[in-house]
């Protein structure tokens, strides 16, 4: 078994869509980034990359690469999950926390879980928690949104153990 941890943050600005966990959430602002800045997808992707031991999300999807400009972050996640399977690992469990003062995210959690399962996270192996920062700091004053994720990967039982990753 392997574990991985991921963290991400993005600034909230006007004139952008708010995409979290692959779901477009109605709100007057969105997260700023080279891609769609889906903070939850980025934290999960980094947690899986950490468990695979292959660096970080920036190495795999550089923000200097025009290929990833306005990219949908569920595609990053999908790519990393394919790499996971190709190396004989499977997702055992992913737990996450998204911290946003506004908007209220709890009504969208089930939708996010459904959406992320469409991109390869095994159904029933993802937990998403949403909370505020009690008005404190850059999250509390609405400057940005933060996400944390931990991931457990398991080697396929009976797989040819190649020690590739
Ligand atoms: Mg990010």
PDB file of N, CA and C in Angstrom, residues 3-96:
ATOM      1  N   UNK A   3       0.561   5.705   0.505  1.00  0.00           N
ATOM      2  CA  UNK A   3      -0.306   6.848   0.774  1.00  0.00           C
ATOM      3  C   UNK A   3       0.266   8.093   0.115  1.00  0.00           C
ATOM      4  N   UNK A   4      -0.600   9.044  -0.178  1.00  0.00           N
ATOM      5  CA  UNK A   4      -0.171  10.310  -0.765  1.00  0.00           C
ATOM      6  C   UNK A   4      -1.013  11.439  -0.199  1.00  0.00           C
ATOM      7  N   UNK A   5      -0.414  12.620  -0.210  1.00  0.00           N
ATOM      8  CA  UNK A   5      -1.092  13.802   0.332  1.00  0.00           C
ATOM      9  C   UNK A   5      -1.063  14.904  -0.720  1.00  0.00           C
ATOM     10  N   UNK A   6      -2.143  15.642  -0.850  1.00  0.00           N
ATOM     11  CA  UNK A   6      -2.187  16.756  -1.807  1.00  0.00           C
ATOM     12  C   UNK A   6      -2.808  17.995  -1.201  1.00  0.00           C
ATOM     13  N   UNK A   7      -2.271  19.144  -1.582  1.00  0.00           N
ATOM     14  CA  UNK A   7      -2.805  20.439  -1.129  1.00  0.00           C
ATOM     15  C   UNK A   7      -2.875  21.351  -2.343  1.00  0.00           C
ATOM     16  N   UNK A   8      -3.904  22.190  -2.401  1.00  0.00           N
ATOM     17  CA  UNK A   8      -3.930  23.203  -3.452  1.00  0.00           C
ATOM     18  C   UNK A   8      -4.725  24.421  -2.986  1.00  0.00           C
ATOM     19  N   UNK A   9      -4.404  25.563  -3.582  1.00  0.00           N
ATOM     20  CA  UNK A   9      -5.153  26.788  -3.308  1.00  0.00           C
ATOM     21  C   UNK A   9      -5.208  27.611  -4.583  1.00  0.00           C
ATOM     22  N   UNK A  10      -6.297  28.317  -4.777  1.00  0.00           N
ATOM     23  CA  UNK A  10      -6.417  29.250  -5.900  1.00  0.00           C
ATOM     24  C   UNK A  10      -7.155  30.497  -5.444  1.00  0.00           C
ATOM     25  N   UNK A  11      -6.826  31.610  -6.115  1.00  0.00           N
ATOM     26  CA  UNK A  11      -7.430  32.898  -5.815  1.00  0.00           C
ATOM     27  C   UNK A  11      -8.810  33.007  -6.468  1.00  0.00           C
ATOM     28  N   UNK A  12      -9.764  33.586  -5.750  1.00  0.00           N
ATOM     29  CA  UNK A  12     -11.103  33.845  -6.291  1.00  0.00           C
ATOM     30  C   UNK A  12     -11.121  35.204  -6.975  1.00  0.00           C
ATOM     31  N   UNK A  13     -11.561  35.219  -8.227  1.00  0.00           N
ATOM     32  CA  UNK A  13     -11.618  36.480  -8.975  1.00  0.00           C
ATOM     33  C   UNK A  13     -12.939  36.568  -9.745  1.00  0.00           C
ATOM     34  N   UNK A  14     -13.259  37.776 -10.144  1.00  0.00           N
ATOM     35  CA  UNK A  14     -14.456  37.949 -10.970  1.00  0.00           C
ATOM     36  C   UNK A  14     -14.162  37.546 -12.413  1.00  0.00           C
ATOM     37  N   UNK A  15     -15.206  37.180 -13.143  1.00  0.00           N
ATOM     38  CA  UNK A  15     -15.051  36.881 -14.565  1.00  0.00           C
ATOM     39  C   UNK A  15     -14.555  35.475 -14.865  1.00  0.00           C
ATOM     40  N   UNK A  16     -14.611  34.562 -13.892  1.00  0.00           N
ATOM     41  CA  UNK A  16     -14.218  33.165 -14.108  1.00  0.00           C
ATOM     42  C   UNK A  16     -15.336  32.267 -13.593  1.00  0.00           C
ATOM     43  N   UNK A  17     -15.476  31.080 -14.216  1.00  0.00           N
ATOM     44  CA  UNK A  17     -16.418  30.086 -13.703  1.00  0.00           C
ATOM     45  C   UNK A  17     -15.821  29.423 -12.469  1.00  0.00           C
ATOM     46  N   UNK A  18     -16.683  29.088 -11.519  1.00  0.00           N
ATOM     47  CA  UNK A  18     -16.223  28.354 -10.340  1.00  0.00           C
ATOM     48  C   UNK A  18     -16.441  26.859 -10.577  1.00  0.00           C
ATOM     49  N   UNK A  19     -15.319  26.140 -10.776  1.00  0.00           N
ATOM     50  CA  UNK A  19     -15.382  24.688 -11.014  1.00  0.00           C
ATOM     51  C   UNK A  19     -14.701  24.004  -9.842  1.00  0.00           C
ATOM     52  N   UNK A  20     -15.431  23.178  -9.128  1.00  0.00           N
ATOM     53  CA  UNK A  20     -14.847  22.415  -8.017  1.00  0.00           C
ATOM     54  C   UNK A  20     -15.323  20.970  -8.126  1.00  0.00           C
ATOM     55  N   UNK A  21     -14.379  20.051  -8.115  1.00  0.00           N
ATOM     56  CA  UNK A  21     -14.720  18.635  -8.246  1.00  0.00           C
ATOM     57  C   UNK A  21     -15.411  18.340  -9.564  1.00  0.00           C
ATOM     58  N   UNK A  22     -15.038  19.093 -10.598  1.00  0.00           N
ATOM     59  CA  UNK A  22     -15.601  18.868 -11.931  1.00  0.00           C
ATOM     60  C   UNK A  22     -17.001  19.438 -12.111  1.00  0.00           C
ATOM     61  N   UNK A  23     -17.503  20.123 -11.074  1.00  0.00           N
ATOM     62  CA  UNK A  23     -18.870  20.648 -11.129  1.00  0.00           C
ATOM     63  C   UNK A  23     -18.830  22.178 -11.190  1.00  0.00           C
ATOM     64  N   UNK A  24     -19.619  22.743 -12.098  1.00  0.00           N
ATOM     65  CA  UNK A  24     -19.717  24.196 -12.205  1.00  0.00           C
ATOM     66  C   UNK A  24     -20.727  24.690 -11.172  1.00  0.00           C
ATOM     67  N   UNK A  25     -20.237  25.538 -10.279  1.00  0.00           N
ATOM     68  CA  UNK A  25     -21.067  25.997  -9.163  1.00  0.00           C
ATOM     69  C   UNK A  25     -21.461  27.455  -9.392  1.00  0.00           C
ATOM     70  N   UNK A  26     -22.753  27.750  -9.366  1.00  0.00           N
ATOM     71  CA  UNK A  26     -23.190  29.122  -9.608  1.00  0.00           C
ATOM     72  C   UNK A  26     -22.690  30.065  -8.508  1.00  0.00           C
ATOM     73  N   UNK A  27     -21.906  31.056  -8.898  1.00  0.00           N
ATOM     74  CA  UNK A  27     -21.334  32.012  -7.943  1.00  0.00           C
ATOM     75  C   UNK A  27     -20.802  33.178  -8.753  1.00  0.00           C
ATOM     76  N   UNK A  28     -20.699  34.338  -8.152  1.00  0.00           N
ATOM     77  CA  UNK A  28     -20.274  35.531  -8.873  1.00  0.00           C
ATOM     78  C   UNK A  28     -18.802  35.567  -9.236  1.00  0.00           C
ATOM     79  N   UNK A  29     -17.994  34.669  -8.654  1.00  0.00           N
ATOM     80  CA  UNK A  29     -16.561  34.635  -8.923  1.00  0.00           C
ATOM     81  C   UNK A  29     -16.121  33.213  -9.246  1.00  0.00           C
ATOM     82  N   UNK A  30     -14.885  33.092  -9.758  1.00  0.00           N
ATOM     83  CA  UNK A  30     -14.331  31.773 -10.021  1.00  0.00           C
ATOM     84  C   UNK A  30     -12.868  31.754  -9.629  1.00  0.00           C
ATOM     85  N   UNK A  31     -12.262  30.587  -9.718  1.00  0.00           N
ATOM     86  CA  UNK A  31     -10.859  30.451  -9.316  1.00  0.00           C
ATOM     87  C   UNK A  31      -9.931  30.759 -10.487  1.00  0.00           C
ATOM     88  N   UNK A  32      -8.866  31.482 -10.162  1.00  0.00           N
ATOM     89  CA  UNK A  32      -7.911  31.924 -11.178  1.00  0.00           C
ATOM     90  C   UNK A  32      -6.809  30.888 -11.345  1.00  0.00           C
ATOM     91  N   UNK A  33      -6.489  30.565 -12.615  1.00  0.00           N
ATOM     92  CA  UNK A  33      -5.410  29.617 -12.879  1.00  0.00           C
ATOM     93  C   UNK A  33      -5.229  29.432 -14.363  1.00  0.00           C
ATOM     94  N   UNK A  34      -4.158  28.721 -14.717  1.00  0.00           N
ATOM     95  CA  UNK A  34      -3.856  28.442 -16.123  1.00  0.00           C
ATOM     96  C   UNK A  34      -4.895  27.485 -16.704  1.00  0.00           C
ATOM     97  N   UNK A  35      -5.245  26.467 -15.901  1.00  0.00           N
ATOM     98  CA  UNK A  35      -6.308  25.534 -16.288  1.00  0.00           C
ATOM     99  C   UNK A  35      -7.623  26.110 -15.767  1.00  0.00           C
ATOM    100  N   UNK A  36      -8.627  25.253 -15.564  1.00  0.00           N
ATOM    101  CA  UNK A  36      -9.881  25.735 -14.969  1.00  0.00           C
ATOM    102  C   UNK A  36      -9.747  25.973 -13.460  1.00  0.00           C
ATOM    103  N   UNK A  37      -8.550  25.683 -12.919  1.00  0.00           N
ATOM    104  CA  UNK A  37      -8.228  25.959 -11.501  1.00  0.00           C
ATOM    105  C   UNK A  37      -9.130  25.200 -10.521  1.00  0.00           C
ATOM    106  N   UNK A  38      -9.492  23.980 -10.905  1.00  0.00           N
ATOM    107  CA  UNK A  38     -10.326  23.139 -10.037  1.00  0.00           C
ATOM    108  C   UNK A  38      -9.479  22.650  -8.861  1.00  0.00           C
ATOM    109  N   UNK A  39      -9.605  23.367  -7.753  1.00  0.00           N
ATOM    110  CA  UNK A  39      -8.736  23.192  -6.598  1.00  0.00           C
ATOM    111  C   UNK A  39      -8.843  21.769  -6.012  1.00  0.00           C
ATOM    112  N   UNK A  40     -10.035  21.197  -6.050  1.00  0.00           N
ATOM    113  CA  UNK A  40     -10.223  19.848  -5.495  1.00  0.00           C
ATOM    114  C   UNK A  40      -9.573  18.799  -6.403  1.00  0.00           C
ATOM    115  N   UNK A  41      -9.790  18.928  -7.715  1.00  0.00           N
ATOM    116  CA  UNK A  41      -9.149  17.998  -8.659  1.00  0.00           C
ATOM    117  C   UNK A  41      -7.630  18.062  -8.526  1.00  0.00           C
ATOM    118  N   UNK A  42      -7.102  19.262  -8.359  1.00  0.00           N
ATOM    119  CA  UNK A  42      -5.646  19.410  -8.263  1.00  0.00           C
ATOM    120  C   UNK A  42      -5.114  18.750  -6.988  1.00  0.00           C
ATOM    121  N   UNK A  43      -5.816  18.930  -5.879  1.00  0.00           N
ATOM    122  CA  UNK A  43      -5.364  18.315  -4.618  1.00  0.00           C
ATOM    123  C   UNK A  43      -5.422  16.787  -4.723  1.00  0.00           C
ATOM    124  N   UNK A  44      -6.491  16.257  -5.317  1.00  0.00           N
ATOM    125  CA  UNK A  44      -6.613  14.797  -5.456  1.00  0.00           C
ATOM    126  C   UNK A  44      -5.528  14.268  -6.392  1.00  0.00           C
ATOM    127  N   UNK A  45      -5.335  14.964  -7.518  1.00  0.00           N
ATOM    128  CA  UNK A  45      -4.318  14.533  -8.488  1.00  0.00           C
ATOM    129  C   UNK A  45      -2.937  14.516  -7.822  1.00  0.00           C
ATOM    130  N   UNK A  46      -2.642  15.535  -7.031  1.00  0.00           N
ATOM    131  CA  UNK A  46      -1.339  15.594  -6.360  1.00  0.00           C
ATOM    132  C   UNK A  46      -1.200  14.504  -5.300  1.00  0.00           C
ATOM    133  N   UNK A  47      -2.299  14.161  -4.635  1.00  0.00           N
ATOM    134  CA  UNK A  47      -2.247  13.081  -3.642  1.00  0.00           C
ATOM    135  C   UNK A  47      -1.924  11.751  -4.323  1.00  0.00           C
ATOM    136  N   UNK A  48      -2.538  11.506  -5.488  1.00  0.00           N
ATOM    137  CA  UNK A  48      -2.275  10.250  -6.215  1.00  0.00           C
ATOM    138  C   UNK A  48      -0.834  10.244  -6.736  1.00  0.00           C
ATOM    139  N   UNK A  49      -0.394  11.384  -7.282  1.00  0.00           N
ATOM    140  CA  UNK A  49       0.991  11.505  -7.758  1.00  0.00           C
ATOM    141  C   UNK A  49       1.960  11.237  -6.605  1.00  0.00           C
ATOM    142  N   UNK A  50       1.611  11.744  -5.426  1.00  0.00           N
ATOM    143  CA  UNK A  50       2.451  11.506  -4.242  1.00  0.00           C
ATOM    144  C   UNK A  50       2.524  10.036  -3.889  1.00  0.00           C
ATOM    145  N   UNK A  51       1.387   9.357  -3.947  1.00  0.00           N
ATOM    146  CA  UNK A  51       1.366   7.926  -3.623  1.00  0.00           C
ATOM    147  C   UNK A  51       2.139   7.120  -4.667  1.00  0.00           C
ATOM    148  N   UNK A  52       2.098   7.577  -5.918  1.00  0.00           N
ATOM    149  CA  UNK A  52       2.869   6.890  -6.967  1.00  0.00           C
ATOM    150  C   UNK A  52       4.362   7.217  -6.852  1.00  0.00           C
ATOM    151  N   UNK A  53       4.681   8.304  -6.165  1.00  0.00           N
ATOM    152  CA  UNK A  53       6.083   8.701  -5.990  1.00  0.00           C
ATOM    153  C   UNK A  53       6.686   9.293  -7.255  1.00  0.00           C
ATOM    154  N   UNK A  54       5.880  10.073  -7.983  1.00  0.00           N
ATOM    155  CA  UNK A  54       6.367  10.625  -9.256  1.00  0.00           C
ATOM    156  C   UNK A  54       6.290  12.151  -9.277  1.00  0.00           C
ATOM    157  N   UNK A  55       6.709  12.755  -8.171  1.00  0.00           N
ATOM    158  CA  UNK A  55       6.869  14.212  -8.158  1.00  0.00           C
ATOM    159  C   UNK A  55       5.610  14.957  -7.802  1.00  0.00           C
ATOM    160  N   UNK A  56       5.258  15.950  -8.627  1.00  0.00           N
ATOM    161  CA  UNK A  56       4.078  16.767  -8.324  1.00  0.00           C
ATOM    162  C   UNK A  56       3.344  17.150  -9.603  1.00  0.00           C
ATOM    163  N   UNK A  57       2.171  17.718  -9.420  1.00  0.00           N
ATOM    164  CA  UNK A  57       1.267  18.020 -10.540  1.00  0.00           C
ATOM    165  C   UNK A  57       1.912  18.987 -11.536  1.00  0.00           C
ATOM    166  N   UNK A  58       2.739  19.923 -11.027  1.00  0.00           N
ATOM    167  CA  UNK A  58       3.379  20.916 -11.887  1.00  0.00           C
ATOM    168  C   UNK A  58       4.360  20.282 -12.879  1.00  0.00           C
ATOM    169  N   UNK A  59       4.978  19.160 -12.484  1.00  0.00           N
ATOM    170  CA  UNK A  59       5.915  18.474 -13.386  1.00  0.00           C
ATOM    171  C   UNK A  59       5.173  17.770 -14.517  1.00  0.00           C
ATOM    172  N   UNK A  60       3.965  17.284 -14.209  1.00  0.00           N
ATOM    173  CA  UNK A  60       3.214  16.517 -15.207  1.00  0.00           C
ATOM    174  C   UNK A  60       2.375  17.423 -16.114  1.00  0.00           C
ATOM    175  N   UNK A  61       1.893  18.541 -15.542  1.00  0.00           N
ATOM    176  CA  UNK A  61       1.044  19.459 -16.314  1.00  0.00           C
ATOM    177  C   UNK A  61       1.541  20.889 -16.106  1.00  0.00           C
ATOM    178  N   UNK A  62       2.690  21.253 -16.689  1.00  0.00           N
ATOM    179  CA  UNK A  62       3.280  22.573 -16.427  1.00  0.00           C
ATOM    180  C   UNK A  62       2.364  23.720 -16.872  1.00  0.00           C
ATOM    181  N   UNK A  63       2.308  24.767 -16.036  1.00  0.00           N
ATOM    182  CA  UNK A  63       1.414  25.886 -16.384  1.00  0.00           C
ATOM    183  C   UNK A  63       2.029  26.785 -17.462  1.00  0.00           C
ATOM    184  N   UNK A  64       3.223  26.410 -17.907  1.00  0.00           N
ATOM    185  CA  UNK A  64       3.837  27.132 -19.028  1.00  0.00           C
ATOM    186  C   UNK A  64       3.479  26.478 -20.366  1.00  0.00           C
ATOM    187  N   UNK A  65       2.859  25.287 -20.289  1.00  0.00           N
ATOM    188  CA  UNK A  65       2.560  24.521 -21.500  1.00  0.00           C
ATOM    189  C   UNK A  65       1.201  24.947 -22.052  1.00  0.00           C
ATOM    190  N   UNK A  66       1.169  25.518 -23.271  1.00  0.00           N
ATOM    191  CA  UNK A  66      -0.106  25.987 -23.843  1.00  0.00           C
ATOM    192  C   UNK A  66      -1.145  24.878 -23.982  1.00  0.00           C
ATOM    193  N   UNK A  67      -0.672  23.618 -24.015  1.00  0.00           N
ATOM    194  CA  UNK A  67      -1.584  22.470 -24.107  1.00  0.00           C
ATOM    195  C   UNK A  67      -2.586  22.451 -22.938  1.00  0.00           C
ATOM    196  N   UNK A  68      -2.161  22.973 -21.782  1.00  0.00           N
ATOM    197  CA  UNK A  68      -3.005  22.902 -20.580  1.00  0.00           C
ATOM    198  C   UNK A  68      -3.742  24.214 -20.301  1.00  0.00           C
ATOM    199  N   UNK A  69      -3.624  25.209 -21.228  1.00  0.00           N
ATOM    200  CA  UNK A  69      -4.320  26.482 -21.019  1.00  0.00           C
ATOM    201  C   UNK A  69      -5.829  26.220 -21.034  1.00  0.00           C
ATOM    202  N   UNK A  70      -6.512  26.655 -19.969  1.00  0.00           N
ATOM    203  CA  UNK A  70      -7.959  26.465 -19.806  1.00  0.00           C
ATOM    204  C   UNK A  70      -8.393  24.990 -19.867  1.00  0.00           C
ATOM    205  N   UNK A  71      -7.428  24.103 -19.607  1.00  0.00           N
ATOM    206  CA  UNK A  71      -7.752  22.673 -19.621  1.00  0.00           C
ATOM    207  C   UNK A  71      -8.736  22.355 -18.504  1.00  0.00           C
ATOM    208  N   UNK A  72      -9.506  21.287 -18.713  1.00  0.00           N
ATOM    209  CA  UNK A  72     -10.405  20.814 -17.687  1.00  0.00           C
ATOM    210  C   UNK A  72      -9.592  19.906 -16.757  1.00  0.00           C
ATOM    211  N   UNK A  73      -9.591  20.223 -15.475  1.00  0.00           N
ATOM    212  CA  UNK A  73      -8.709  19.505 -14.546  1.00  0.00           C
ATOM    213  C   UNK A  73      -9.119  18.049 -14.343  1.00  0.00           C
ATOM    214  N   UNK A  74     -10.362  17.702 -14.667  1.00  0.00           N
ATOM    215  CA  UNK A  74     -10.745  16.289 -14.594  1.00  0.00           C
ATOM    216  C   UNK A  74      -9.895  15.463 -15.564  1.00  0.00           C
ATOM    217  N   UNK A  75      -9.386  16.107 -16.615  1.00  0.00           N
ATOM    218  CA  UNK A  75      -8.512  15.386 -17.548  1.00  0.00           C
ATOM    219  C   UNK A  75      -7.155  15.079 -16.927  1.00  0.00           C
ATOM    220  N   UNK A  76      -6.649  15.969 -16.069  1.00  0.00           N
ATOM    221  CA  UNK A  76      -5.404  15.683 -15.334  1.00  0.00           C
ATOM    222  C   UNK A  76      -5.619  14.447 -14.461  1.00  0.00           C
ATOM    223  N   UNK A  77      -6.749  14.483 -13.765  1.00  0.00           N
ATOM    224  CA  UNK A  77      -7.076  13.390 -12.856  1.00  0.00           C
ATOM    225  C   UNK A  77      -7.204  12.080 -13.628  1.00  0.00           C
ATOM    226  N   UNK A  78      -7.892  12.136 -14.755  1.00  0.00           N
ATOM    227  CA  UNK A  78      -8.094  10.950 -15.578  1.00  0.00           C
ATOM    228  C   UNK A  78      -6.747  10.378 -16.049  1.00  0.00           C
ATOM    229  N   UNK A  79      -5.870  11.258 -16.496  1.00  0.00           N
ATOM    230  CA  UNK A  79      -4.545  10.846 -16.977  1.00  0.00           C
ATOM    231  C   UNK A  79      -3.748  10.142 -15.867  1.00  0.00           C
ATOM    232  N   UNK A  80      -3.788  10.728 -14.683  1.00  0.00           N
ATOM    233  CA  UNK A  80      -3.032  10.154 -13.559  1.00  0.00           C
ATOM    234  C   UNK A  80      -3.643   8.822 -13.102  1.00  0.00           C
ATOM    235  N   UNK A  81      -4.962   8.712 -13.188  1.00  0.00           N
ATOM    236  CA  UNK A  81      -5.607   7.449 -12.820  1.00  0.00           C
ATOM    237  C   UNK A  81      -5.277   6.342 -13.814  1.00  0.00           C
ATOM    238  N   UNK A  82      -5.144   6.697 -15.097  1.00  0.00           N
ATOM    239  CA  UNK A  82      -4.734   5.713 -16.111  1.00  0.00           C
ATOM    240  C   UNK A  82      -3.313   5.232 -15.833  1.00  0.00           C
ATOM    241  N   UNK A  83      -2.459   6.189 -15.444  1.00  0.00           N
ATOM    242  CA  UNK A  83      -1.078   5.859 -15.101  1.00  0.00           C
ATOM    243  C   UNK A  83      -1.032   4.947 -13.869  1.00  0.00           C
ATOM    244  N   UNK A  84      -1.950   5.200 -12.949  1.00  0.00           N
ATOM    245  CA  UNK A  84      -2.061   4.386 -11.725  1.00  0.00           C
ATOM    246  C   UNK A  84      -2.354   2.935 -12.099  1.00  0.00           C
ATOM    247  N   UNK A  85      -3.365   2.746 -12.930  1.00  0.00           N
ATOM    248  CA  UNK A  85      -3.759   1.405 -13.367  1.00  0.00           C
ATOM    249  C   UNK A  85      -2.640   0.741 -14.162  1.00  0.00           C
ATOM    250  N   UNK A  86      -2.004   1.532 -15.039  1.00  0.00           N
ATOM    251  CA  UNK A  86      -0.927   0.990 -15.885  1.00  0.00           C
ATOM    252  C   UNK A  86       0.234   0.481 -15.040  1.00  0.00           C
ATOM    253  N   UNK A  87       0.357   0.989 -13.820  1.00  0.00           N
ATOM    254  CA  UNK A  87       1.435   0.543 -12.938  1.00  0.00           C
ATOM    255  C   UNK A  87       0.936  -0.401 -11.838  1.00  0.00           C
ATOM    256  N   UNK A  88      -0.215  -1.041 -12.119  1.00  0.00           N
ATOM    257  CA  UNK A  88      -0.759  -2.077 -11.237  1.00  0.00           C
ATOM    258  C   UNK A  88      -1.172  -1.597  -9.856  1.00  0.00           C
ATOM    259  N   UNK A  89      -1.562  -0.336  -9.772  1.00  0.00           N
ATOM    260  CA  UNK A  89      -2.129   0.166  -8.517  1.00  0.00           C
ATOM    261  C   UNK A  89      -3.613   0.448  -8.733  1.00  0.00           C
ATOM    262  N   UNK A  90      -4.372   0.388  -7.622  1.00  0.00           N
ATOM    263  CA  UNK A  90      -5.750   0.870  -7.664  1.00  0.00           C
ATOM    264  C   UNK A  90      -5.999   1.773  -6.465  1.00  0.00           C
ATOM    265  N   UNK A  91      -6.977   2.679  -6.641  1.00  0.00           N
ATOM    266  CA  UNK A  91      -7.342   3.581  -5.551  1.00  0.00           C
ATOM    267  C   UNK A  91      -8.084   2.783  -4.482  1.00  0.00           C
ATOM    268  N   UNK A  92      -7.539   2.780  -3.273  1.00  0.00           N
ATOM    269  CA  UNK A  92      -8.221   2.140  -2.156  1.00  0.00           C
ATOM    270  C   UNK A  92      -9.196   3.110  -1.505  1.00  0.00           C
ATOM    271  N   UNK A  93      -8.739   4.338  -1.311  1.00  0.00           N
ATOM    272  CA  UNK A  93      -9.597   5.357  -0.699  1.00  0.00           C
ATOM    273  C   UNK A  93      -8.997   6.734  -0.929  1.00  0.00           C
ATOM    274  N   UNK A  94      -9.874   7.720  -1.082  1.00  0.00           N
ATOM    275  CA  UNK A  94      -9.454   9.127  -1.153  1.00  0.00           C
ATOM    276  C   UNK A  94     -10.350   9.911  -0.199  1.00  0.00           C
ATOM    277  N   UNK A  95      -9.738  10.673   0.675  1.00  0.00           N
ATOM    278  CA  UNK A  95     -10.518  11.570   1.546  1.00  0.00           C
ATOM    279  C   UNK A  95     -10.062  12.999   1.298  1.00  0.00           C
ATOM    280  N   UNK A  96     -11.006  13.917   1.288  1.00  0.00           N
ATOM    281  CA  UNK A  96     -10.688  15.306   0.928  1.00  0.00           C
ATOM    282  C   UNK A  96     -11.429  16.299   1.819  1.00  0.00           C
TER     283      UNK A  96
END
